[in-house]
PDB file of C-alpha atoms (C1' of nucleotides) in Angstrom:
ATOM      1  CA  UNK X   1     120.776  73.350 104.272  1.00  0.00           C
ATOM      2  CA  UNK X   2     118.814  76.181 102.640  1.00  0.00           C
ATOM      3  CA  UNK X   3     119.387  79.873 103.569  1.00  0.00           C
ATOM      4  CA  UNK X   4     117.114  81.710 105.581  1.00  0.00           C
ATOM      5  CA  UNK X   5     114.637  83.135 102.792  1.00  0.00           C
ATOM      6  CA  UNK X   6     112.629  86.199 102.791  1.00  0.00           C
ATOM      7  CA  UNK X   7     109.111  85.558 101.499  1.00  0.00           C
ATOM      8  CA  UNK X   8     108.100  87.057  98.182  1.00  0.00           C
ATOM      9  CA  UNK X   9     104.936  89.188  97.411  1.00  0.00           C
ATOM     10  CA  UNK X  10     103.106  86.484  95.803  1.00  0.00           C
ATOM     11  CA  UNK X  11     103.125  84.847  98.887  1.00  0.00           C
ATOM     12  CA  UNK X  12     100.623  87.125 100.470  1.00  0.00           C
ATOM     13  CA  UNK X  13      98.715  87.650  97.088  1.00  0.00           C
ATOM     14  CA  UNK X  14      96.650  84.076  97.775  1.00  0.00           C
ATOM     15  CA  UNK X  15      93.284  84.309 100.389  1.00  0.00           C
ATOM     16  CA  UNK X  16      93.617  85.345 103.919  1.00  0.00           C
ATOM     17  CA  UNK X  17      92.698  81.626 105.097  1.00  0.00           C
ATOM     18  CA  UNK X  18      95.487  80.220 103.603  1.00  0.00           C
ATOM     19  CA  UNK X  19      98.434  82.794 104.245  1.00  0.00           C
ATOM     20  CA  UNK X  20      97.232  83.285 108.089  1.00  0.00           C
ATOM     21  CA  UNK X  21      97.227  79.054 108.355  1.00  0.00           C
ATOM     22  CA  UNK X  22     100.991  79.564 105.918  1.00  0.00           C
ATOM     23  CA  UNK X  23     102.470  81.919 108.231  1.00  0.00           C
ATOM     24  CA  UNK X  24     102.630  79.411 111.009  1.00  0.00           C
ATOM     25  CA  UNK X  25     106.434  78.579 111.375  1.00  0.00           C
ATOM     26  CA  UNK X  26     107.552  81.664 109.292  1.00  0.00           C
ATOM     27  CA  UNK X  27     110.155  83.707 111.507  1.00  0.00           C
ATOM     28  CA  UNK X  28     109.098  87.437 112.188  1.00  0.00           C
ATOM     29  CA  UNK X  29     112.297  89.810 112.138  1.00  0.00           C
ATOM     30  CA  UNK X  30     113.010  92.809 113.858  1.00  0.00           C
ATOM     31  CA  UNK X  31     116.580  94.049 113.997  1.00  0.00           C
ATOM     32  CA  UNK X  32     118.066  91.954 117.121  1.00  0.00           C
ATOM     33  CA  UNK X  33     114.869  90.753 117.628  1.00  0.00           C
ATOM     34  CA  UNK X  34     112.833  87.473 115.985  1.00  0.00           C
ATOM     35  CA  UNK X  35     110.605  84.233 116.685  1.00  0.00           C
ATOM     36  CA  UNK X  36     108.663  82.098 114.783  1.00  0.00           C
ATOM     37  CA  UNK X  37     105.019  82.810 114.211  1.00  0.00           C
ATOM     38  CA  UNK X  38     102.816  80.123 116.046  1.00  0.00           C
ATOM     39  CA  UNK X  39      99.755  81.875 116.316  1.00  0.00           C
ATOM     40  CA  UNK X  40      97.194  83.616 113.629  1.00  0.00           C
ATOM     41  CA  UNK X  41      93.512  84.777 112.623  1.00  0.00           C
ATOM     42  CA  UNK X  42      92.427  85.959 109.431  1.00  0.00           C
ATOM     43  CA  UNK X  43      90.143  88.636 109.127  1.00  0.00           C
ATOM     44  CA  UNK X  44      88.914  88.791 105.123  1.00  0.00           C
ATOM     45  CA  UNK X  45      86.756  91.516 105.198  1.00  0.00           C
ATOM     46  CA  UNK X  46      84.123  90.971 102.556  1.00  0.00           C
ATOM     47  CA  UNK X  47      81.003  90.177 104.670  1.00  0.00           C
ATOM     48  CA  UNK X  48      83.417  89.183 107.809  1.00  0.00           C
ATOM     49  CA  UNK X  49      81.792  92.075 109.884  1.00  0.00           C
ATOM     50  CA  UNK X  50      84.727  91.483 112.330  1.00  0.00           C
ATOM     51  CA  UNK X  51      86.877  92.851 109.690  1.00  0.00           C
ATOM     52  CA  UNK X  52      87.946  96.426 110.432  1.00  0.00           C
ATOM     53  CA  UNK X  53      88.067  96.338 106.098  1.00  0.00           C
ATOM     54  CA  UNK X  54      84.579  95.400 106.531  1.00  0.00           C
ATOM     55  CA  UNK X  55      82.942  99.026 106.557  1.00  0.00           C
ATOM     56  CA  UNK X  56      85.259 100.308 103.745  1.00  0.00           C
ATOM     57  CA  UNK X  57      87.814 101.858 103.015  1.00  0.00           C
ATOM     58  CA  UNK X  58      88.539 104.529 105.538  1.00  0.00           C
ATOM     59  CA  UNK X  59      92.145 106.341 106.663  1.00  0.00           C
ATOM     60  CA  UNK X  60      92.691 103.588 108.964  1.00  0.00           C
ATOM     61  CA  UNK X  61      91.293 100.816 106.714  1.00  0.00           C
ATOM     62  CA  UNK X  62      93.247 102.414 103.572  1.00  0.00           C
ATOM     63  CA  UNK X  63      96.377  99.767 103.843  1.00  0.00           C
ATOM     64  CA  UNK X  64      93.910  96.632 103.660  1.00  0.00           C
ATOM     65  CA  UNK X  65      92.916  97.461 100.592  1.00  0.00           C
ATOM     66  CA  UNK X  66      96.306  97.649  99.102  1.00  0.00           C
ATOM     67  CA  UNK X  67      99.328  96.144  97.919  1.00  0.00           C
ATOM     68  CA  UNK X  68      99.997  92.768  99.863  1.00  0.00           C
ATOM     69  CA  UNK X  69     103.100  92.163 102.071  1.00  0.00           C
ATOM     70  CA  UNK X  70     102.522  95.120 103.879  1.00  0.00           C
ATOM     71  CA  UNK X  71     101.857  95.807 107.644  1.00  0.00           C
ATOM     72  CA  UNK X  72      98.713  97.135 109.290  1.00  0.00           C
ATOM     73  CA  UNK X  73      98.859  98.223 112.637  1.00  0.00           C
ATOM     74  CA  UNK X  74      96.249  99.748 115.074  1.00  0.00           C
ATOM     75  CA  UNK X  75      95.700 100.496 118.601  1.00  0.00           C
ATOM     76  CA  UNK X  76      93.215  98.856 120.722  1.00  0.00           C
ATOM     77  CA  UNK X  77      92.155  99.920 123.415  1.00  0.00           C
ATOM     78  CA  UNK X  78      93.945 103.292 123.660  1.00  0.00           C
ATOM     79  CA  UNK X  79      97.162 101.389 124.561  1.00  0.00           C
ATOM     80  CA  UNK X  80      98.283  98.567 122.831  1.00  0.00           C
ATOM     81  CA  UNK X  81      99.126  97.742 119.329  1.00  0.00           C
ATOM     82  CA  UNK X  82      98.324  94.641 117.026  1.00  0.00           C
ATOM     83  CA  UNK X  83     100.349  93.269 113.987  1.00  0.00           C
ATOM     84  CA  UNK X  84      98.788  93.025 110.567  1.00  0.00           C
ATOM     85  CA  UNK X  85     100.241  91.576 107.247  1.00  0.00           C
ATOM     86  CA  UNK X  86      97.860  92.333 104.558  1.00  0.00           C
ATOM     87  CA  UNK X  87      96.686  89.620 102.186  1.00  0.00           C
ATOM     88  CA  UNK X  88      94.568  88.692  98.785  1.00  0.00           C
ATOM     89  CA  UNK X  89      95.576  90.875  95.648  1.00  0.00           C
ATOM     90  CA  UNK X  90      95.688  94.514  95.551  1.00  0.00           C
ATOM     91  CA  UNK X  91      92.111  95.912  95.492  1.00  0.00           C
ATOM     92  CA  UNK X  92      91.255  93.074  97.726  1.00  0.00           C
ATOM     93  CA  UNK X  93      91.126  93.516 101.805  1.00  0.00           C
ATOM     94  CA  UNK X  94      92.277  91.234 103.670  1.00  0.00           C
ATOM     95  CA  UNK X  95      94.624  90.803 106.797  1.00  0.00           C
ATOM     96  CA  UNK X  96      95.958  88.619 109.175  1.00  0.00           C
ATOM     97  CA  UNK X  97      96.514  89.126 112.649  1.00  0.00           C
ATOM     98  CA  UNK X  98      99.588  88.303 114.309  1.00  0.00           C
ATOM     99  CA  UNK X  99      98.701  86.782 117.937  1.00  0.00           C
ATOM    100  CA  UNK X 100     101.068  84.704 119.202  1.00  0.00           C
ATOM    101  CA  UNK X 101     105.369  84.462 118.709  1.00  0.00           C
ATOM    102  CA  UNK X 102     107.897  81.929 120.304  1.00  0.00           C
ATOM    103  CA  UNK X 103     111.045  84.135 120.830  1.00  0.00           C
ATOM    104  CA  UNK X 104     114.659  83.208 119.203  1.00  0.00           C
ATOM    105  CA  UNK X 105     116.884  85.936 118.803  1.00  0.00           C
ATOM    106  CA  UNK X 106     117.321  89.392 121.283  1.00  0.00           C
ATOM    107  CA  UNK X 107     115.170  87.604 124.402  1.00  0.00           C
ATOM    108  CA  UNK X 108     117.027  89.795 126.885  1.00  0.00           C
ATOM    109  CA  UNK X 109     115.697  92.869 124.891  1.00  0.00           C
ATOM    110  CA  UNK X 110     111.982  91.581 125.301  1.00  0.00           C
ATOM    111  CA  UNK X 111     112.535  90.919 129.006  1.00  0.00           C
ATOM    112  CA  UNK X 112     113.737  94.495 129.214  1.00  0.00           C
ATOM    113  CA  UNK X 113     110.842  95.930 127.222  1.00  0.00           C
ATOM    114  CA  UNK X 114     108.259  93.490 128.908  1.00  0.00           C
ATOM    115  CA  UNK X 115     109.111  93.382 132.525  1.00  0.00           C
ATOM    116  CA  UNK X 116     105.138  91.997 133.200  1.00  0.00           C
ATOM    117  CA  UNK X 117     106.402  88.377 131.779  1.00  0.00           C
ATOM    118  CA  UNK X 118     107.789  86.207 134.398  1.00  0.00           C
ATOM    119  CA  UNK X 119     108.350  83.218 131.941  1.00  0.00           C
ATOM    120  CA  UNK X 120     109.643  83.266 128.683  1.00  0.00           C
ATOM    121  CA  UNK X 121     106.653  81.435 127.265  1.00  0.00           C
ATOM    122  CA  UNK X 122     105.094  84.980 128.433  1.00  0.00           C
ATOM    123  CA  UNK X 123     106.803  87.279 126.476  1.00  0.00           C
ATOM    124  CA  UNK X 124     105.261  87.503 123.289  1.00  0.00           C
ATOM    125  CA  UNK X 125     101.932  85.220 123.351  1.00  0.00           C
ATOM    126  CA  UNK X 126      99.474  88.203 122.432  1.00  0.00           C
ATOM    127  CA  UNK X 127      99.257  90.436 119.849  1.00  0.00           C
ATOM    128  CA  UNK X 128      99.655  93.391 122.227  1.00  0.00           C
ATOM    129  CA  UNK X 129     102.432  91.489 123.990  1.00  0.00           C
ATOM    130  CA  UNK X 130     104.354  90.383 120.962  1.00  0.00           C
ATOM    131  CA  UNK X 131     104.138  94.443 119.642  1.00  0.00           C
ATOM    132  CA  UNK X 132     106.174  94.989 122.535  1.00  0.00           C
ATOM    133  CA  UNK X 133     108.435  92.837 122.775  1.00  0.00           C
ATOM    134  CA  UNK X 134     109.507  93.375 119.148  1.00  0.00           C
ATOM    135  CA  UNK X 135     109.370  96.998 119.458  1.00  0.00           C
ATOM    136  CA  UNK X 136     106.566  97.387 117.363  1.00  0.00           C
ATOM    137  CA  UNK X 137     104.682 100.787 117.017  1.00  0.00           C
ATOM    138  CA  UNK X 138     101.988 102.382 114.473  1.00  0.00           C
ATOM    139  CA  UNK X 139     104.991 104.450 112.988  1.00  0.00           C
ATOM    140  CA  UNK X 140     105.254 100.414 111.097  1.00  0.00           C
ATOM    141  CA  UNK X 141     101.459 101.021 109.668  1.00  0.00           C
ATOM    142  CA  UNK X 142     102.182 101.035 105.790  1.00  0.00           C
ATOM    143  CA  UNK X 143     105.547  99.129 105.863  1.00  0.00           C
ATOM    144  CA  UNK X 144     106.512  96.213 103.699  1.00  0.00           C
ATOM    145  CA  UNK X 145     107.699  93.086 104.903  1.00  0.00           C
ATOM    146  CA  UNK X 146     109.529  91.934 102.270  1.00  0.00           C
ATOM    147  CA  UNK X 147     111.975  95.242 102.371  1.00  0.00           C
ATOM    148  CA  UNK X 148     111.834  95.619 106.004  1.00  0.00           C
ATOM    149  CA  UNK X 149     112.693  97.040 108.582  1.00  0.00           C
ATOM    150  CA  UNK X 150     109.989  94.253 109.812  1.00  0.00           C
ATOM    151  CA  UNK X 151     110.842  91.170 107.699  1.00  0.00           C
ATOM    152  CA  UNK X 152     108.976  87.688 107.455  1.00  0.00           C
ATOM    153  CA  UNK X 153     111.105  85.087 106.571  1.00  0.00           C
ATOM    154  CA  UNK X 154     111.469  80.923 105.931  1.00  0.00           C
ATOM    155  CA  UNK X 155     113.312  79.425 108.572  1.00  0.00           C
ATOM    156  CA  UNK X 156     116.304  77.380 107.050  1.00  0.00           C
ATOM    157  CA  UNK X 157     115.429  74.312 108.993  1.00  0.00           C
ATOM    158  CA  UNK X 158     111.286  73.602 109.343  1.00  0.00           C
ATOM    159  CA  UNK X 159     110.012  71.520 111.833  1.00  0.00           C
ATOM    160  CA  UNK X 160     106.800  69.815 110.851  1.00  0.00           C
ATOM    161  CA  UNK X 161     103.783  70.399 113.121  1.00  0.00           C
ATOM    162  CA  UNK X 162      99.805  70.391 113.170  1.00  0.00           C
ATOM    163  CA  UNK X 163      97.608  73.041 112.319  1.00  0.00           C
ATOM    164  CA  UNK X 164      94.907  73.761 114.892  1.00  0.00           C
ATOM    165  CA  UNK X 165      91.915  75.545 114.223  1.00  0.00           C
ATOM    166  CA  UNK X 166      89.600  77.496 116.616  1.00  0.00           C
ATOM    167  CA  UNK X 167      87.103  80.585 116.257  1.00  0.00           C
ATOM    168  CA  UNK X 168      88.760  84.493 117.052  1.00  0.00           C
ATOM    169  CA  UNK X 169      89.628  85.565 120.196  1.00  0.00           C
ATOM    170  CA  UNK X 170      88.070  88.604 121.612  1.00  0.00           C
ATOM    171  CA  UNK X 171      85.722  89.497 119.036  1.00  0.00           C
ATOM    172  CA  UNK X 172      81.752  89.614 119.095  1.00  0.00           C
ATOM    173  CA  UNK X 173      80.861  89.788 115.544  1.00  0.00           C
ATOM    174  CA  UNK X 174      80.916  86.429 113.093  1.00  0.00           C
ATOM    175  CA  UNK X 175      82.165  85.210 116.384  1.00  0.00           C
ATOM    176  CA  UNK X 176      81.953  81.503 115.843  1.00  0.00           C
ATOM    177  CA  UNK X 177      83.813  81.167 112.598  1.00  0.00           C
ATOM    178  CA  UNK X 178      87.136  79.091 112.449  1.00  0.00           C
ATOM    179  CA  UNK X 179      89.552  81.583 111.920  1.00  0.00           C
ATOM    180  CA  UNK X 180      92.047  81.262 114.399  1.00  0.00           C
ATOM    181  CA  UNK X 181      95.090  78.942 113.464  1.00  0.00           C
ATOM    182  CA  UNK X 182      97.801  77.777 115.826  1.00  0.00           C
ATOM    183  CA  UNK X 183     100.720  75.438 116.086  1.00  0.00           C
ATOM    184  CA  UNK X 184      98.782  72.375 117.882  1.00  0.00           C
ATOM    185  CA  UNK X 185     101.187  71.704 121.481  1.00  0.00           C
ATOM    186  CA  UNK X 186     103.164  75.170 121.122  1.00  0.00           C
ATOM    187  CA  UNK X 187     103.271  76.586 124.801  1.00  0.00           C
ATOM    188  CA  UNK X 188     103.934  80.055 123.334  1.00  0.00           C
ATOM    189  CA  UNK X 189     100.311  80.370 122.097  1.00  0.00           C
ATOM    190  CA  UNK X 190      98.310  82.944 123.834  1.00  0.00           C
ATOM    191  CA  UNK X 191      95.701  79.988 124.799  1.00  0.00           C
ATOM    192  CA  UNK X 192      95.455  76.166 124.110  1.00  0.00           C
TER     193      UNK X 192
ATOM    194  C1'  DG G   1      93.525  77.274 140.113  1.00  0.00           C
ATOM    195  C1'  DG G   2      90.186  81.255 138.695  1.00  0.00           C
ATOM    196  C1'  DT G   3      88.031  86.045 137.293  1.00  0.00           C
ATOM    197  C1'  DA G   4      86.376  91.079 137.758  1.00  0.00           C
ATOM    198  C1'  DG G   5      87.669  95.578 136.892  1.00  0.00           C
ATOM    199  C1'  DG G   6      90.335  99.375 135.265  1.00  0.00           C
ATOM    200  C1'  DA G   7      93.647 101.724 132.158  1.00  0.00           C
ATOM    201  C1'  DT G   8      93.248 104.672 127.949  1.00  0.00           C
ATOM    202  C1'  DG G   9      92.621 106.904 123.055  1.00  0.00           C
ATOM    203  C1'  DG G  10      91.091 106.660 118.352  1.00  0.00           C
ATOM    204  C1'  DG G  11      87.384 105.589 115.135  1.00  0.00           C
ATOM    205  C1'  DC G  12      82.799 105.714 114.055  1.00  0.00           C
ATOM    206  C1'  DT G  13      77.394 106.639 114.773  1.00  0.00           C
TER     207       DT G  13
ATOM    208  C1'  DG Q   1      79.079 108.943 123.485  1.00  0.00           C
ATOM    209  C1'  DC Q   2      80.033 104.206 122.791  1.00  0.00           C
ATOM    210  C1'  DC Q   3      82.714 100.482 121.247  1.00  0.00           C
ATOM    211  C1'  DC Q   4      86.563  98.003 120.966  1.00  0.00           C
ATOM    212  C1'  DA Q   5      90.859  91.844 117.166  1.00  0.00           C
ATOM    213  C1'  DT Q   6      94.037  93.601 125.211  1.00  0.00           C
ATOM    214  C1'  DC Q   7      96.717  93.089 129.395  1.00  0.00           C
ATOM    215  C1'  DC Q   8      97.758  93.415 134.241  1.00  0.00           C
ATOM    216  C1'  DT Q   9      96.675  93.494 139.037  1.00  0.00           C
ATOM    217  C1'  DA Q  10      94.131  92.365 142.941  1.00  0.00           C
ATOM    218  C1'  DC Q  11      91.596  89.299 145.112  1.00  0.00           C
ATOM    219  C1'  DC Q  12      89.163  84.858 145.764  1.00  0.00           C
ATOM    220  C1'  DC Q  13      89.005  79.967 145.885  1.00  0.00           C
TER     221       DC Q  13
END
DNA sequence: GGTAGGATGGGCT
DNA sequence: GCCCATCCTACCC
């Protein structure tokens, strides 16, 4: 049985569409903390006016338009924070959100830090859910995923699944495009 | 089972 | 000043 493998930077380096539908089974590390990645979207930027890359390249934006393999993390609504990996090539934006995470190591830590979630289904099917629960903060903006301290890794067994596609959650612009990905059946998924 | 409303701050016009 | 890639609580079936 293979080793649990840390994915390399040419993994990201490919379109958004297919690393957000990719990372779905990947396990997202945090110290004591991990789960596997059941939920996505893909924001490309380009003409994707739901893109936050989409108006340029701004302070905020600036990480999009980098290397790949590294996070981007903003806060929404003046209190919570989503999770970003940044994909395409460097000079190309592209992200994908992180929405949705099925716990598997440190759940005792994300009941502490999540008190709202009376199930364990709960703890971590958001993005601003799963930020806390993994102890993730903006301090992370910039950070690469294949050095840590937030990793992405292969799990060393895979257990095959379907891919199920649905527009964004939450968003007004380009609002009907399928961009969403989830594992089809998963009950850690923020919505069926 | 469902949903309306409020919390709260940074980014952009 | 307005707009959010959200979540929780209260309240109503």
């Amino acid at each position: 049985m293979p080793a649990p493998e840390i994915l390399p930077r040419k993994f990201y380096a490919r379109s958004t569409v297919e690393v957000a539908k990719d990372l779905l089974g990947k396990e997202l590390v945090h110290g004591e903390t991990a789960g596997i990645i059941v939920e996505t979207e893909a924001y490309p930027g380009g003409d994707d006016l739901a893109s936050h890359s989409a108006r340029g390249l701004t302070d905020r934006t600036r990480v999009i338009f980098g290397p790949p393999g590294h996070v981007y993390v903003y806060l929404i609504y003046g209190i919570y924070q989503c999770l970003n990996i940044v994909a395409e090539p460097a000079g190309h934006p592209g992200c994908v959100l992180i929405r949705a995470i099925e716990p598997t190591r440190g759940i005792e830590i994300m009941q502490e830090r999540r008190p709202a979630a009376k199930r364990k289904e709960a703890l971590a099917n958001g993005p601003g859910k799963l930020t806390l629960a993994f102890g993730i903060t903006r301090t992370f903006y910039g950070s690469d995923v294949t050095k840590g301290p937030l990793l992405v890794q292969r799990r060393a067994k895979e257990t095959p699944f379907k891919i199920q596609t649905t527009p964004r959650i939450g968003i007004t612009h380009c609002a009907e495009r399928p961009l969403r990905f989830l594992i089809e059946g998963n009950p850690f998924v923020s919505r069926g």
